[in-house]
Amino acid sequence: MDLEPKQSEQDRIREIRRICGEYLEPLASAMDRSADFPLETLKLLGEFGFLGLQVPEEYKGCFSGDAYYYSVIEAMAETSPAHALTVISHSLCCRLIRDFGTDSQKAAYLSGLATGRIMGAVCMTEAGAGSDLNSIRTRAVKRKNRYVIDGRKLFITNGGFADVFVVLASTSDQDGPFTKSLFIVPKTSKGIRSGKKEMKLGFRGADTREVILDGVDVRSDLLLGREGNGLIQMARAMEGSRLAVAAMALGLAERSRRLALKSVRFQEKDGTSEAVLEGHRMLLAETATEIMCVRLLIKRAAEVQAEGKPVTDLAAMAKWFSAETAMRAASNTLQILAMTEDRHHREAERLFRDAKLCGIIEGTTEIQKKIVARFAFTGD
C-alpha cells in the first residue's frame, strides 16, 4: 500500500485527502453526468488501501479502528461521494466476513477484498422490505450439505461488478428474529446475475442494481455464522455501516460549507449589500455548528466501538442528524450561490441530490428516529 502504517493518523488522513483530491475529485462531476462508475479506479482504491479499511493486517488490510475508517470516508465524500458509497458497501461485506466468518472463509476472501483483487457487495433490500429486513422473501432451502437460494434484491451498490456477495435470506417458513441467515455467494455461482441498473437521484456514479438469485446452489460451508442469526449479525454490522454513511454525509456537508464560504468571500469583494451578506453569514454559522455536532457524535460513537460496546443508539443519532445536516448545508449553499453567477452551481446541485439519499440508504431517517426513541424511553 502507498500509505505507511507507521505514519500518525493525522498524517495518514492528510495524505488521504491529497490522494482523493488528486485522483478522485476530477472524476466526480463526469460520474454524475454519465451515471457510470469508472472501473479502472478500483485498482487505485486497492493500491491506496481504501478497500482494506475493515480488514485486519494479517489479511493484507489496513484496519486500525473505526475512527480512522470514518475519517477516510469523510475525506472521500468531500471529493467523490460515489466512490465513498462504493467503499462503504464493499467495507460492509468485509466487516461481515471479518466478524462472523470462519477461519477458512476469512482466508478465502478477506485478502482479495482488501487488495481489490475481488470486490464485495451486500444483498439485503427487497421490494417491500427495505428498512424492515424481517419481511424479506428471498429463501434459502437446505438440501443435505447445500442451500438453494431464490429471490430478488434491489438497490445493491456494487451489484454490477462485485465478485462476492453477502446475501440475507430466510431459512425458515416462520417469521421472527431467528429465521434469517447470511450466506457468502460468489458471483461465479450458477443462477446469480445482475439486473437492471438503477437511475438514481443522487450518487449517480455509484453502480446500483438489482441482483437476481434463481436457484443459486451454495455449499453449506458458505453459511456465514450460525443459521438463524442473520438479522442479529446484520444489525451489529450495520452499526458501523450507518456511522460510515454519517461520515459520508458529514463530508458532503463540509464540501457544501466550503463552496458557500468561497461564494460569500467573493460577494464581500463584489459589493453585495451588507444585509444580504449578514443573512448568508447566518446560514454559514448554522452549517458550521451542525457539522461540529455531527463530527462529535461520530467521534463519540467510534470511542464506544473501540471499547467493544454496541453503538445502536449513537449510530442511529449520527445517521439521522448527519443526513439532515447534509441536506440543510446543501440547501443553504444553493441559496447563497443563487446571488452570484458562480461556476459551482452544478456541484452544489449534485451535493443536494446526494444529501437527500443519505436519509434513505442504510435505514431511513424515520427508522433511526424509532431506534433513538426506543433507547430514550427505556433509558438503555
Coordinates of C-alpha atoms in Angstrom, one line a residue:
M1 CA 0.0 0.0 0.0
D2 CA 1.1 3.6 -0.6
L3 CA 0.3 4.7 2.9
E4 CA 2.8 3.8 5.6
P5 CA 1.2 2.1 8.6
K6 CA 3.7 3.8 10.9
Q7 CA 2.5 7.3 10.0
S8 CA 0.5 9.1 12.6
E9 CA -3.3 9.0 11.9
Q10 CA -3.3 12.8 11.3
D11 CA -0.5 12.4 8.7
R12 CA -2.4 9.5 7.0
I13 CA -5.6 11.5 6.8
R14 CA -3.7 14.4 5.3
E15 CA -2.3 12.1 2.7
I16 CA -5.7 10.5 2.1
R17 CA -7.1 14.0 1.4
R18 CA -4.3 14.7 -1.1
I19 CA -4.9 11.4 -2.9
C20 CA -8.6 11.9 -3.0
G21 CA -8.2 15.5 -4.3
E22 CA -5.7 14.4 -7.0
Y23 CA -7.3 11.2 -8.3
L24 CA -11.0 11.1 -7.4
E25 CA -12.2 14.7 -7.3
P26 CA -11.6 15.3 -11.1
L27 CA -14.0 12.4 -11.8
A28 CA -16.9 13.3 -9.6
S29 CA -18.9 15.6 -12.0
A30 CA -18.4 13.3 -15.0
M31 CA -19.5 10.3 -13.0
D32 CA -22.7 12.1 -12.0
R33 CA -23.4 13.2 -15.6
S34 CA -22.8 9.7 -17.1
A35 CA -24.2 7.7 -14.2
D36 CA -21.3 5.3 -14.7
F37 CA -18.7 4.1 -12.2
P38 CA -15.1 4.1 -13.7
L39 CA -14.0 0.6 -13.1
E40 CA -10.3 1.5 -13.7
T41 CA -10.3 3.3 -10.3
L42 CA -10.9 0.1 -8.4
K43 CA -7.2 -0.8 -8.8
L44 CA -6.3 2.6 -7.4
L45 CA -8.6 2.2 -4.5
G46 CA -7.0 -1.1 -3.7
E47 CA -3.4 0.2 -4.1
F48 CA -4.0 3.0 -1.7
G49 CA -5.7 0.8 0.9
F50 CA -9.2 2.2 0.6
L51 CA -10.7 -1.3 0.1
G52 CA -9.0 -2.8 3.2
L53 CA -10.2 -0.4 5.8
Q54 CA -12.3 -3.0 7.6
V55 CA -9.8 -5.9 7.0
P56 CA -7.0 -6.8 9.6
E57 CA -3.4 -6.5 8.6
E58 CA -3.0 -10.3 8.7
Y59 CA -5.3 -10.5 5.7
K60 CA -3.4 -7.6 3.8
G61 CA -5.8 -5.0 5.1
C62 CA -5.2 -1.8 7.0
F63 CA -7.8 -1.8 9.7
S64 CA -6.7 0.4 12.6
G65 CA -10.0 1.2 14.2
D66 CA -13.4 2.6 13.1
A67 CA -12.5 6.2 13.8
Y68 CA -9.9 6.1 11.0
Y69 CA -12.3 4.4 8.7
Y70 CA -14.9 7.1 9.2
S71 CA -12.3 9.9 8.7
V72 CA -11.3 8.3 5.3
I73 CA -14.9 8.1 4.2
E74 CA -15.5 11.7 5.1
A75 CA -12.4 12.7 3.0
M76 CA -13.6 10.6 0.1
A77 CA -17.1 12.1 0.3
E78 CA -15.8 15.6 0.1
T79 CA -14.2 14.8 -3.2
S80 CA -16.2 12.0 -4.9
P81 CA -19.3 10.8 -2.9
A82 CA -20.0 8.0 -5.4
H83 CA -16.6 6.5 -4.6
A84 CA -17.3 6.8 -0.9
L85 CA -20.6 4.9 -1.2
T86 CA -18.8 2.2 -3.3
V87 CA -16.2 1.8 -0.5
I88 CA -18.9 1.7 2.2
S89 CA -20.8 -1.2 0.5
H90 CA -17.5 -3.1 -0.1
S91 CA -16.5 -2.5 3.5
L92 CA -19.8 -3.8 4.9
C93 CA -19.1 -7.1 3.1
C94 CA -15.6 -7.2 4.5
R95 CA -16.9 -6.4 8.1
L96 CA -19.5 -9.2 8.0
I97 CA -16.9 -11.8 6.8
R98 CA -14.3 -10.5 9.3
D99 CA -16.6 -10.6 12.3
F100 CA -18.7 -13.7 11.6
G101 CA -16.7 -15.8 9.2
T102 CA -14.8 -19.0 9.9
D103 CA -11.0 -19.1 9.6
S104 CA -11.3 -20.7 6.2
Q105 CA -13.9 -18.2 5.0
K106 CA -11.6 -15.3 6.1
A107 CA -8.6 -16.9 4.4
A108 CA -10.6 -17.4 1.2
Y109 CA -12.0 -13.9 0.8
L110 CA -10.5 -11.2 3.0
S111 CA -7.1 -10.8 1.3
G112 CA -8.7 -10.5 -2.1
L113 CA -11.2 -8.0 -0.8
A114 CA -8.6 -5.9 1.0
T115 CA -6.4 -5.6 -2.1
G116 CA -9.2 -5.1 -4.6
R117 CA -8.5 -8.3 -6.4
I118 CA -12.1 -9.1 -5.7
M119 CA -14.9 -6.6 -4.9
G120 CA -17.7 -7.1 -2.4
A121 CA -21.4 -6.2 -2.0
V122 CA -24.2 -6.9 0.4
C123 CA -27.7 -8.0 -0.7
M124 CA -30.3 -7.1 1.8
T125 CA -33.0 -4.8 0.4
E126 CA -36.0 -6.2 -1.5
A127 CA -39.3 -4.7 -2.8
G128 CA -41.4 -4.1 0.2
A129 CA -38.5 -4.9 2.6
G130 CA -36.1 -2.1 2.9
S131 CA -35.6 -1.0 6.5
D132 CA -37.7 -3.9 7.7
L133 CA -35.4 -6.8 6.9
N134 CA -37.7 -9.3 8.7
S135 CA -40.0 -9.0 5.7
I136 CA -37.6 -10.3 3.1
R137 CA -38.9 -13.0 0.8
T138 CA -35.6 -14.4 -0.5
R139 CA -35.5 -18.1 0.6
A140 CA -32.6 -20.4 1.2
V141 CA -33.7 -24.1 1.4
K142 CA -31.3 -26.6 2.8
R143 CA -30.7 -29.8 0.8
K144 CA -28.3 -32.1 2.5
N145 CA -24.9 -30.2 2.6
R146 CA -26.1 -27.3 0.4
Y147 CA -28.6 -24.5 0.2
V148 CA -30.6 -23.3 -2.8
I149 CA -31.4 -19.6 -2.8
D150 CA -34.1 -17.9 -4.7
G151 CA -35.0 -14.2 -4.6
R152 CA -34.5 -10.7 -6.0
K153 CA -32.6 -8.0 -4.2
L154 CA -32.9 -4.3 -5.0
F155 CA -30.7 -1.2 -4.8
I156 CA -27.5 -3.2 -4.4
T157 CA -24.4 -0.9 -4.5
N158 CA -21.6 -2.6 -6.5
G159 CA -24.2 -5.0 -7.8
G160 CA -22.8 -4.8 -11.4
F161 CA -19.2 -5.6 -10.7
A162 CA -19.0 -7.3 -7.3
D163 CA -17.2 -10.7 -7.3
V164 CA -18.7 -11.9 -4.0
F165 CA -22.0 -11.1 -2.3
V166 CA -23.1 -11.5 1.3
V167 CA -26.8 -12.4 0.9
L168 CA -29.5 -12.3 3.6
A169 CA -32.2 -15.0 3.1
S170 CA -34.9 -16.7 5.1
T171 CA -34.0 -20.2 6.3
S172 CA -37.4 -20.9 7.9
D173 CA -41.0 -20.9 7.0
Q174 CA -41.7 -19.0 10.2
D175 CA -41.4 -15.3 10.9
G176 CA -39.3 -13.9 13.7
P177 CA -35.8 -12.7 14.7
F178 CA -34.1 -16.1 14.3
T179 CA -35.4 -17.1 10.8
K180 CA -32.9 -15.3 8.6
S181 CA -29.3 -16.3 7.7
L182 CA -26.3 -14.8 5.9
F183 CA -24.5 -16.6 3.0
I184 CA -21.3 -15.8 1.1
V185 CA -22.3 -16.1 -2.6
P186 CA -19.5 -15.9 -5.2
K187 CA -20.5 -14.2 -8.5
T188 CA -19.4 -17.3 -10.3
S189 CA -22.3 -19.3 -8.7
K190 CA -24.8 -20.6 -11.2
G191 CA -28.1 -18.7 -11.1
I192 CA -26.9 -15.4 -9.8
R193 CA -26.9 -12.4 -12.1
S194 CA -27.0 -8.6 -12.1
G195 CA -30.2 -7.0 -13.2
K196 CA -31.1 -3.5 -14.4
K197 CA -29.1 -0.5 -13.4
E198 CA -30.9 2.0 -11.2
M199 CA -31.0 5.6 -12.4
K200 CA -30.9 7.4 -9.0
L201 CA -31.5 10.9 -7.9
G202 CA -28.1 11.1 -6.1
F203 CA -24.8 9.1 -6.0
R204 CA -25.4 8.5 -9.7
G205 CA -21.8 7.5 -10.3
A206 CA -22.1 4.5 -7.9
D207 CA -23.2 1.3 -9.5
T208 CA -26.6 0.3 -8.0
R209 CA -28.5 -2.6 -9.5
E210 CA -31.0 -5.4 -8.9
V211 CA -29.4 -8.8 -8.1
I212 CA -31.3 -11.9 -9.1
L213 CA -30.8 -15.2 -7.4
D214 CA -32.5 -18.0 -9.4
G215 CA -31.9 -21.4 -7.8
V216 CA -28.4 -20.5 -6.7
D217 CA -26.6 -23.5 -5.3
V218 CA -24.4 -22.6 -2.3
R219 CA -22.3 -25.1 -0.2
S220 CA -23.3 -25.2 3.4
D221 CA -19.7 -24.1 4.4
L222 CA -20.6 -20.7 2.9
L223 CA -23.2 -20.1 5.6
L224 CA -21.9 -17.0 7.4
G225 CA -22.1 -17.7 11.2
R226 CA -24.9 -19.8 12.6
E227 CA -28.2 -20.5 10.8
G228 CA -30.9 -18.1 12.0
N229 CA -28.5 -15.4 13.3
G230 CA -28.6 -13.3 10.1
L231 CA -30.6 -10.4 11.5
I232 CA -28.5 -10.2 14.6
Q233 CA -25.3 -10.3 12.6
M234 CA -26.6 -7.7 10.2
A235 CA -27.8 -5.4 12.9
R236 CA -24.4 -5.4 14.6
A237 CA -22.5 -4.8 11.3
M238 CA -25.0 -2.1 10.3
E239 CA -24.0 0.0 13.3
G240 CA -20.6 0.6 11.7
S241 CA -22.1 1.0 8.2
R242 CA -24.6 3.6 9.4
L243 CA -21.8 5.5 11.0
A244 CA -19.9 5.3 7.7
V245 CA -22.9 6.8 6.0
A246 CA -23.0 9.5 8.7
A247 CA -19.3 10.3 7.9
M248 CA -20.2 10.4 4.2
A249 CA -23.0 12.9 4.9
L250 CA -20.5 14.9 7.0
G251 CA -18.1 15.0 4.0
L252 CA -21.0 16.3 1.8
A253 CA -21.9 18.9 4.4
E254 CA -18.3 20.1 4.7
R255 CA -18.0 20.3 0.9
S256 CA -21.2 22.4 0.8
R257 CA -19.9 24.7 3.5
R258 CA -16.7 25.3 1.7
L259 CA -18.5 26.2 -1.5
A260 CA -20.7 28.6 0.3
L261 CA -17.8 30.2 2.1
K262 CA -16.0 30.8 -1.2
S263 CA -19.1 32.4 -2.5
V264 CA -19.6 34.7 0.5
R265 CA -16.0 35.8 0.3
F266 CA -16.5 36.7 -3.4
Q267 CA -19.7 38.6 -2.5
E268 CA -17.8 40.6 0.1
K269 CA -15.4 41.8 -2.6
D270 CA -18.1 42.2 -5.2
G271 CA -20.1 44.8 -3.4
T272 CA -23.0 42.7 -2.2
S273 CA -25.1 44.6 0.3
E274 CA -24.3 44.1 4.0
A275 CA -27.9 43.0 4.7
V276 CA -27.6 40.1 2.3
L277 CA -24.1 39.2 3.5
E278 CA -25.3 39.1 7.1
G279 CA -28.1 36.6 6.1
H280 CA -25.5 34.4 4.3
R281 CA -23.2 34.5 7.3
M282 CA -26.0 33.3 9.5
L283 CA -26.6 30.3 7.1
L284 CA -22.9 29.5 7.3
A285 CA -23.0 29.7 11.1
E286 CA -25.8 27.2 11.2
T287 CA -23.9 24.8 8.8
A288 CA -20.7 25.1 10.8
T289 CA -22.4 24.4 14.1
E290 CA -24.3 21.4 12.8
I291 CA -21.2 20.0 11.2
M292 CA -19.4 20.2 14.5
C293 CA -22.2 18.4 16.3
V294 CA -22.2 15.5 13.7
R295 CA -18.4 15.2 14.0
L296 CA -18.6 14.9 17.8
L297 CA -21.4 12.3 17.5
I298 CA -19.3 10.2 15.2
K299 CA -16.2 10.6 17.3
R300 CA -18.1 9.5 20.5
A301 CA -19.6 6.5 18.7
A302 CA -16.1 5.4 17.5
E303 CA -14.8 5.7 21.0
V304 CA -17.5 3.4 22.3
Q305 CA -16.9 1.0 19.4
A306 CA -13.2 0.9 20.4
E307 CA -14.3 -0.3 23.8
G308 CA -16.2 -3.2 22.1
K309 CA -19.6 -2.0 23.1
P310 CA -22.8 -1.7 21.0
V311 CA -23.5 1.8 19.5
T312 CA -27.0 1.2 18.2
D313 CA -28.4 4.4 19.6
L314 CA -25.3 6.6 18.7
A315 CA -25.2 5.2 15.2
A316 CA -28.9 6.0 14.7
M317 CA -28.4 9.5 16.1
A318 CA -25.4 10.2 13.9
K319 CA -27.1 8.7 10.8
W320 CA -30.3 10.7 11.3
F321 CA -28.7 14.0 12.2
S322 CA -25.9 13.9 9.6
A323 CA -28.3 13.2 6.8
E324 CA -30.4 16.2 7.8
T325 CA -27.3 18.3 8.3
A326 CA -26.1 17.5 4.8
M327 CA -29.5 18.5 3.3
R328 CA -29.6 21.8 5.2
A329 CA -26.0 22.5 4.3
A330 CA -26.6 21.9 0.6
S331 CA -29.8 23.9 0.7
N332 CA -28.1 26.8 2.4
T333 CA -25.3 26.7 -0.2
L334 CA -27.7 26.8 -3.1
Q335 CA -29.4 29.8 -1.5
I336 CA -26.1 31.6 -1.1
L337 CA -24.9 30.8 -4.7
A338 CA -28.2 32.0 -6.1
M339 CA -26.9 35.5 -5.6
T340 CA -24.0 35.0 -8.0
E341 CA -23.2 33.5 -11.4
D342 CA -21.0 31.0 -9.5
R343 CA -19.4 28.2 -11.5
H344 CA -20.0 25.9 -8.6
H345 CA -23.8 25.9 -9.1
R346 CA -23.8 22.4 -10.7
E347 CA -21.7 20.9 -7.9
A348 CA -24.0 22.4 -5.3
E349 CA -27.0 20.8 -7.0
R350 CA -25.2 17.5 -7.1
L351 CA -24.4 17.7 -3.4
F352 CA -28.1 18.5 -2.7
R353 CA -29.2 15.4 -4.6
D354 CA -26.6 13.2 -2.9
A355 CA -27.5 14.5 0.5
K356 CA -31.1 13.5 0.0
L357 CA -30.2 9.9 -0.4
C358 CA -28.2 9.9 2.9
G359 CA -31.5 9.9 4.7
I360 CA -32.6 6.7 2.9
I361 CA -29.7 4.4 2.5
E362 CA -28.7 2.0 5.3
G363 CA -32.1 2.7 7.1
T364 CA -34.4 5.6 6.6
T365 CA -34.4 8.7 8.9
E366 CA -37.7 7.5 10.3
I367 CA -36.2 4.2 11.3
Q368 CA -33.3 5.9 13.0
K369 CA -35.8 8.1 15.0
K370 CA -37.7 4.9 16.1
I371 CA -34.4 3.4 17.3
V372 CA -33.4 6.6 19.2
A373 CA -36.9 6.8 20.7
R374 CA -36.7 3.3 22.0
F375 CA -33.5 4.0 23.8
A376 CA -34.7 7.3 25.1
F377 CA -37.9 5.9 26.6
T378 CA -36.3 2.7 28.1
G379 CA -33.3 4.6 29.5
D380 CA -30.9 1.9 28.0

